[in-house]
Each structure stands twice: as C-alpha cells, then as structure tokens.
CSV table of C-alpha atoms in Angstrom, one decimal:
chain,number,residue,atom,x,y,z
A,941,MET,CA,-112.3,-179.7,-66.9
A,942,SER,CA,-111.7,-176.5,-64.9
A,943,ASP,CA,-108.0,-176.9,-65.7
A,944,ALA,CA,-108.6,-177.0,-69.4
A,945,ASN,CA,-111.0,-174.0,-69.1
A,946,ASP,CA,-108.2,-172.1,-67.2
A,947,ILE,CA,-105.7,-172.8,-69.9
A,948,THR,CA,-108.3,-171.9,-72.7
A,949,ASP,CA,-108.8,-168.5,-70.8
A,950,ARG,CA,-105.3,-167.8,-70.4
A,951,ARG,CA,-104.8,-168.1,-74.1
A,952,VAL,CA,-107.6,-165.9,-74.8
A,953,GLU,CA,-106.3,-163.3,-72.4
A,954,THR,CA,-102.8,-163.6,-74.0
A,955,SER,CA,-104.3,-163.1,-77.4
A,956,LEU,CA,-106.2,-160.2,-76.2
A,957,ALA,CA,-103.4,-158.6,-74.5
A,958,LYS,CA,-101.4,-158.9,-77.6
A,959,ALA,CA,-103.9,-157.2,-79.6
A,960,ILE,CA,-104.4,-154.4,-77.0
A,961,ARG,CA,-100.7,-153.8,-77.1
A,962,LEU,CA,-101.0,-153.0,-81.1
A,963,LEU,CA,-103.3,-150.1,-80.4
A,964,PRO,CA,-100.7,-147.7,-79.1
A,965,ILE,CA,-98.3,-148.6,-81.7
A,966,VAL,CA,-101.0,-147.6,-84.4
A,967,ALA,CA,-102.0,-144.4,-82.3
A,968,GLU,CA,-98.4,-143.2,-82.1
A,969,ARG,CA,-98.5,-143.2,-86.0
A,970,ASN,CA,-102.0,-142.2,-86.6
A,971,ALA,CA,-101.3,-139.0,-88.3
A,972,THR,CA,-99.7,-141.0,-91.4
A,973,GLY,CA,-100.8,-144.5,-90.7
A,974,VAL,CA,-98.6,-147.7,-90.2
A,975,THR,CA,-97.8,-150.8,-92.2
A,976,LEU,CA,-98.1,-154.4,-91.1
A,977,SER,CA,-94.3,-154.8,-90.9
A,978,THR,CA,-93.8,-151.8,-88.7
A,979,VAL,CA,-96.5,-153.0,-86.3
A,980,ALA,CA,-95.0,-156.6,-86.2
A,981,ARG,CA,-91.3,-155.3,-85.6
A,982,LYS,CA,-92.6,-152.8,-83.0
A,983,ALA,CA,-94.6,-155.5,-81.0
A,984,ASN,CA,-92.1,-158.3,-81.6
A,985,LEU,CA,-94.7,-160.4,-83.3
A,986,THR,CA,-94.4,-162.5,-86.4
A,987,THR,CA,-96.1,-161.0,-89.5
A,988,ALA,CA,-98.8,-163.7,-89.5
A,989,THR,CA,-99.6,-163.1,-86.0
A,990,ALA,CA,-99.6,-159.3,-86.3
A,991,ARG,CA,-101.7,-159.7,-89.4
A,992,ARG,CA,-104.4,-161.8,-87.5
A,993,LEU,CA,-104.6,-159.5,-84.5
A,994,LEU,CA,-104.8,-156.4,-86.6
A,995,GLN,CA,-107.6,-158.0,-88.7
A,996,GLY,CA,-109.6,-158.7,-85.6
A,997,LEU,CA,-109.1,-154.9,-84.5
A,998,VAL,CA,-110.3,-154.0,-88.0
A,999,ASP,CA,-113.3,-156.4,-87.6
A,1000,GLY,CA,-114.3,-154.9,-84.3
A,1001,GLY,CA,-114.0,-151.2,-85.7
A,1002,LEU,CA,-111.2,-150.3,-83.5
A,1003,LEU,CA,-108.8,-150.1,-86.4
A,1004,SER,CA,-109.4,-148.9,-90.1
A,1005,PHE,CA,-107.4,-150.7,-92.9
A,1006,ASP,CA,-106.7,-149.1,-96.4
A,1007,PRO,CA,-106.5,-152.0,-99.0
A,1008,TYR,CA,-104.7,-149.5,-101.3
A,1009,SER,CA,-102.0,-147.9,-99.4
A,1010,LYS,CA,-101.9,-150.9,-97.0
A,1011,ILE,CA,-101.7,-148.9,-93.7
A,1012,TYR,CA,-103.6,-149.1,-90.6
A,1013,THR,CA,-105.2,-146.2,-88.6
A,1014,LEU,CA,-107.4,-145.8,-85.6
A,1015,GLY,CA,-110.9,-146.8,-86.4
A,1016,ILE,CA,-114.0,-144.7,-85.8
A,1017,GLY,CA,-115.3,-147.2,-83.5
A,1018,LEU,CA,-112.4,-146.5,-81.0
A,1019,PHE,CA,-113.5,-142.9,-80.9
A,1020,ASP,CA,-117.1,-144.0,-80.3
A,1021,LEU,CA,-116.0,-145.9,-77.3
A,1022,ALA,CA,-113.9,-143.0,-76.2
A,1023,GLY,CA,-117.0,-140.7,-76.5
A,1024,ALA,CA,-119.2,-142.7,-74.3
A,1025,SER,CA,-121.0,-141.4,-71.3
A,1026,GLY,CA,-121.8,-137.9,-72.7
A,1027,SER,CA,-118.3,-137.1,-74.0
A,1028,PRO,CA,-119.1,-135.4,-77.4
A,1029,ARG,CA,-117.1,-136.8,-80.6
A,1030,GLN,CA,-115.6,-134.5,-83.0
A,1031,PHE,CA,-117.9,-135.1,-86.0
A,1032,ASP,CA,-121.1,-136.2,-84.2
A,1033,ASP,CA,-122.9,-132.6,-85.0
A,1034,VAL,CA,-121.9,-132.9,-88.7
A,1035,ARG,CA,-123.1,-136.5,-88.9
A,1036,MET,CA,-126.4,-135.8,-87.2
A,1037,GLU,CA,-127.0,-132.5,-89.4
A,1038,LEU,CA,-126.3,-134.5,-92.7
A,1039,ARG,CA,-127.9,-137.6,-91.5
A,1040,PRO,CA,-131.4,-136.7,-93.0
A,1041,ALA,CA,-129.9,-135.6,-96.4
A,1042,LEU,CA,-127.8,-138.7,-96.6
A,1043,ALA,CA,-130.7,-141.1,-95.9
A,1044,GLU,CA,-133.0,-139.2,-98.5
A,1045,THR,CA,-130.4,-139.5,-101.1
A,1046,ALA,CA,-129.9,-143.3,-100.5
A,1047,ALA,CA,-133.7,-143.7,-100.5
A,1048,ILE,CA,-134.5,-141.9,-103.5
A,1049,THR,CA,-131.5,-143.0,-105.8
A,1050,GLY,CA,-131.4,-146.6,-104.5
A,1051,GLU,CA,-127.6,-146.3,-104.3
A,1052,THR,CA,-125.2,-146.2,-101.6
A,1053,ALA,CA,-124.4,-142.6,-100.3
A,1054,TYR,CA,-121.7,-141.3,-98.1
A,1055,VAL,CA,-120.6,-138.4,-96.0
A,1056,THR,CA,-116.9,-137.4,-96.0
A,1057,VAL,CA,-115.4,-134.6,-94.0
A,1058,PRO,CA,-112.1,-132.8,-94.0
A,1059,PHE,CA,-109.7,-134.2,-91.6
A,1060,GLY,CA,-106.3,-132.4,-91.7
A,1061,ASP,CA,-104.9,-133.2,-95.3
A,1062,GLU,CA,-107.2,-136.3,-95.7
A,1063,ALA,CA,-110.9,-137.1,-96.0
A,1064,LEU,CA,-112.7,-139.1,-93.2
A,1065,CYS,CA,-115.9,-140.9,-94.1
A,1066,ILE,CA,-118.3,-140.5,-91.1
A,1067,ASP,CA,-121.6,-141.9,-92.2
A,1068,THR,CA,-123.1,-144.1,-95.0
A,1069,ALA,CA,-126.5,-145.1,-96.1
A,1070,THR,CA,-127.4,-148.1,-98.3
A,1071,GLY,CA,-130.2,-147.9,-100.8
A,1072,SER,CA,-132.3,-150.6,-102.4
A,1073,TYR,CA,-129.4,-151.4,-104.8
A,1074,PRO,CA,-126.5,-152.2,-102.4
A,1075,LEU,CA,-123.0,-152.1,-103.6
A,1076,SER,CA,-120.8,-154.6,-102.4
A,1077,ALA,CA,-117.6,-153.9,-104.4
A,1078,ASN,CA,-116.9,-150.4,-102.6
A,1079,THR,CA,-114.2,-150.3,-100.1
A,1080,LEU,CA,-115.2,-147.0,-98.7
A,1081,LYS,CA,-116.5,-147.6,-95.0
A,1082,VAL,CA,-117.2,-145.6,-92.0
A,1083,GLY,CA,-113.9,-144.6,-90.5
A,1084,SER,CA,-111.9,-144.9,-93.8
A,1085,ARG,CA,-109.4,-142.2,-94.3
A,1086,ARG,CA,-108.1,-141.2,-97.7
A,1087,PRO,CA,-105.8,-138.6,-99.0
A,1088,LEU,CA,-107.7,-135.5,-100.5
A,1089,GLY,CA,-108.3,-136.1,-104.2
A,1090,VAL,CA,-108.9,-140.0,-103.6
A,1091,GLY,CA,-112.6,-140.8,-104.1
A,1092,ALA,CA,-115.5,-138.7,-105.2
A,1093,GLY,CA,-116.5,-137.1,-101.9
A,1094,SER,CA,-112.7,-136.4,-101.1
A,1095,ALA,CA,-112.1,-135.0,-104.3
A,1096,ALA,CA,-115.2,-132.6,-104.0
A,1097,ILE,CA,-113.7,-131.2,-100.6
A,1098,LEU,CA,-110.3,-130.7,-102.3
A,1099,ALA,CA,-111.9,-128.9,-105.2
A,1100,ALA,CA,-113.8,-126.8,-102.8
A,1101,LEU,CA,-110.7,-125.5,-101.1
A,1102,PRO,CA,-108.9,-122.1,-102.2
A,1103,ASP,CA,-106.7,-122.5,-105.3
A,1104,ASP,CA,-103.3,-122.5,-103.4
A,1105,ALA,CA,-104.3,-125.1,-100.8
A,1106,CYS,CA,-105.7,-127.4,-103.5
A,1107,ASP,CA,-102.6,-127.1,-105.8
A,1108,HIS,CA,-100.5,-127.8,-102.7
A,1109,LEU,CA,-102.4,-130.8,-101.7
A,1110,ILE,CA,-102.3,-132.2,-105.3
A,1111,ALA,CA,-98.6,-131.8,-105.4
A,1112,SER,CA,-98.0,-133.4,-102.0
A,1113,ASN,CA,-100.2,-136.4,-102.8
A,1114,SER,CA,-98.9,-136.9,-106.3
A,1115,GLU,CA,-96.9,-140.1,-105.4
A,1116,VAL,CA,-99.7,-141.3,-103.2
A,1117,TYR,CA,-102.5,-141.2,-106.0
A,1118,GLY,CA,-100.9,-144.0,-107.9
A,1119,ARG,CA,-101.7,-146.6,-105.1
A,1120,TYR,CA,-105.5,-146.1,-105.7
A,1121,GLY,CA,-106.3,-148.0,-109.1
A,1122,ASP,CA,-105.8,-145.7,-112.1
A,1123,LEU,CA,-105.9,-142.6,-110.3
A,1124,THR,CA,-103.4,-139.9,-111.3
A,1125,VAL,CA,-102.7,-136.2,-110.7
A,1126,ALA,CA,-104.1,-135.3,-114.0
A,1127,GLU,CA,-107.3,-137.2,-113.3
A,1128,VAL,CA,-107.6,-135.6,-109.9
A,1129,ARG,CA,-107.1,-132.2,-111.8
A,1130,ARG,CA,-109.9,-133.0,-114.1
A,1131,MET,CA,-112.2,-133.8,-111.4
A,1132,VAL,CA,-111.4,-130.4,-109.6
A,1133,ARG,CA,-112.0,-128.6,-112.9
A,1134,HIS,CA,-115.3,-130.4,-113.5
A,1135,TRP,CA,-116.6,-129.4,-109.9
A,1136,ARG,CA,-115.6,-125.7,-110.4
A,1137,GLU,CA,-117.5,-125.7,-113.7
A,1138,HIS,CA,-120.5,-127.7,-112.6
A,1139,ARG,CA,-120.5,-127.9,-108.9
A,1140,TYR,CA,-120.4,-131.6,-108.9
A,1141,LEU,CA,-117.8,-134.2,-110.0
A,1142,VAL,CA,-117.5,-137.9,-111.2
A,1143,ASN,CA,-115.2,-140.5,-110.4
A,1144,ASN,CA,-115.6,-142.7,-113.5
A,1145,SER,CA,-114.4,-146.3,-112.2
A,1146,ILE,CA,-110.9,-144.8,-111.6
A,1147,ILE,CA,-110.2,-146.7,-108.3
A,1148,ILE,CA,-112.6,-149.7,-108.5
A,1149,PRO,CA,-113.4,-151.4,-112.0
A,1150,ASP,CA,-116.8,-150.8,-112.9
A,1151,VAL,CA,-117.8,-148.7,-109.9
A,1152,SER,CA,-118.2,-144.9,-110.4
A,1153,ALA,CA,-119.2,-142.1,-108.0
A,1154,ILE,CA,-120.7,-138.7,-108.0
A,1155,ALA,CA,-120.2,-136.0,-105.2
A,1156,VAL,CA,-121.0,-132.5,-104.4
A,1157,ALA,CA,-119.3,-130.4,-101.6
A,1158,VAL,CA,-121.5,-129.3,-98.8
A,1159,PHE,CA,-121.6,-125.7,-97.4
A,1160,ASP,CA,-123.5,-124.1,-94.8
A,1161,ARG,CA,-125.5,-121.0,-95.4
A,1162,SER,CA,-122.5,-118.7,-94.7
A,1163,GLY,CA,-120.4,-120.5,-97.4
A,1164,ARG,CA,-118.3,-122.5,-95.0
A,1165,LEU,CA,-117.2,-125.9,-96.3
A,1166,LYS,CA,-118.4,-128.8,-94.3
A,1167,ALA,CA,-118.4,-132.0,-96.0
A,1168,GLY,CA,-118.6,-133.9,-99.4
A,1169,LEU,CA,-121.7,-136.1,-100.0
A,1170,SER,CA,-121.2,-138.7,-102.6
A,1171,VAL,CA,-123.2,-141.6,-104.3
A,1172,SER,CA,-121.4,-144.8,-105.6
A,1173,ALA,CA,-123.0,-147.1,-108.1
A,1174,LEU,CA,-122.2,-149.6,-110.8
A,1175,LYS,CA,-120.7,-147.7,-113.8
A,1176,SER,CA,-123.6,-148.9,-115.8
A,1177,ARG,CA,-126.0,-147.0,-113.4
A,1178,LEU,CA,-124.4,-143.8,-113.5
A,1179,GLY,CA,-124.9,-142.5,-117.3
A,1180,SER,CA,-124.9,-138.9,-118.0
A,1181,VAL,CA,-128.6,-138.3,-117.5
A,1182,ARG,CA,-128.8,-140.1,-114.3
A,1183,ARG,CA,-125.8,-138.1,-112.7
A,1184,LYS,CA,-127.8,-134.9,-113.1
A,1185,GLU,CA,-130.7,-136.6,-111.5
A,1186,ILE,CA,-128.7,-137.8,-108.6
A,1187,VAL,CA,-127.2,-134.2,-108.4
A,1188,ASP,CA,-130.6,-132.8,-108.1
A,1189,VAL,CA,-131.6,-135.2,-105.4
A,1190,MET,CA,-128.5,-134.5,-103.3
A,1191,THR,CA,-129.0,-130.7,-103.7
A,1192,HIS,CA,-132.6,-130.8,-102.8
A,1193,ALA,CA,-132.1,-133.1,-99.9
A,1194,LEU,CA,-129.3,-130.8,-98.5
A,1195,ASN,CA,-131.4,-127.5,-99.1
A,1196,ARG,CA,-134.0,-129.3,-96.9
A,1197,VAL,CA,-131.6,-129.4,-94.0
A,1198,GLY,CA,-130.5,-125.7,-94.5
A,1199,LEU,CA,-127.2,-126.8,-96.5
A,1200,LYS,CA,-126.0,-126.0,-100.1
A,1201,THR,CA,-123.8,-127.3,-102.8
C-alpha cells in the first residue's frame, strides 16, 4: 500500500513541478502575455499537457487567461501571495478606497460592478462585487488585463487620458480590438466621445452578445485619474433611463468616499 502511495505522490510532485516551471515562462513575457503554443514549446511539453497545467494555474488564481486574445499573464492571486506578511501590494490602497463605492453600486443597482485601474498601456480589474442579479456571462474577472479601450471601465480610463495619449493608444491597439467580439476602432472612438460629452460611456453588447456595460472614470479631488468604475448587466436591463439611474448611483457612491467622476 505504501509503495502505491509513493508512486502516486511522485506523480503529483511531477505534475506540480511541471506547473511551477510554467510560471517563469509566463512571467518573462508578462508585459505582452504569452500563448499556449509558446508555453508548450518553451517548457518542452505537449500542447494538451501545457493546456491542462495552465488551466490549473488559472483556476488557482496564479495565472489569468484572456479568452479573446488567447494569452496568459500572471494572475492577481500570485501577487497576493507575494504580498503576504505585510508587504504592500501595488493596488491595495485603491482597492480599499473604492471598495465602499463598489459595494454600494452593486447593492443598489443589483448588478455586477467592477473597479479597473490603469496598468501601463492596459487596464487591470482589481475588484468586483455582485448584486442581487448576478451575471454569469461576463468574462471580466479580478486579475483580467485588457488593452485600454476594451470593456467599459477600460474605455472610460482611455477616454479620460489626454487627447494625444488617447489617440496614440487607439492607434496602437487598432489590430487588437478585433479580437474582442465586434469591437472596432470606430466603436472605441464613439465611446470616448460619449464620455467626453456626458462623463460616462456605454459598451452596448459589443464584446459579449446581450451583455452591456456602463462606466465612469474615477478621479480624486485634485483631478488625478485613479480608476474606472463599471456596471455590467443584460442588455435588456440597461435601457436609456436606467443608464442615467446607474450613473447617478455610481456618482453618489464615489462622492461619499471623497472621489468624483
């Protein structure tokens, strides 16, 4: 019996060792993300084995996988582990500052709310709260990284940037946007214009069919851009009247914690 257990333990250790070997491969290319085929080749694994191991790391929060661009990046869970024993994590202060507004938004609207922050030329989802009407179809999760302009919160951050920076990023991401449903450069520019006219924007089922989102950019009292706050819901639940109601909820919730839209 003990021999059988020893064999099983060695197999578990072998699988674990293989999975751990994948983390540095992803980390080395974390700035742009890495594909399954690249990981398999670098780790000298079959594609099937690499996919299975990568999925285990994603399930454990150590990696993040974007189902649209098909790339892996380090997951926020890995940074949580690295930040243990009192080591501050990069976005903990923003997450804690916006947590009350996020929770209030989800509770009052009944929808799923998200906080997204600028992360280089991308947007990183750092927190989410689910209301009484949970949304299972959305693919945005804590740790998800998207090019600026992809998703409502990300687009709100993009729109709040200076004109030259915004235009540069849209041009840089022009070929990337097509990986995300029906998103186009023209649609990103439309969302940017809408934010600049109304201080909020709407992603109207562009990425996921029948799922829409509404977002505001979040600023501190000095006018410094901090994040994007967004709400996702079934398209049928985000009519024009309700959009304004949700924007008001987000605005008031942010004002209560000393922030503005």
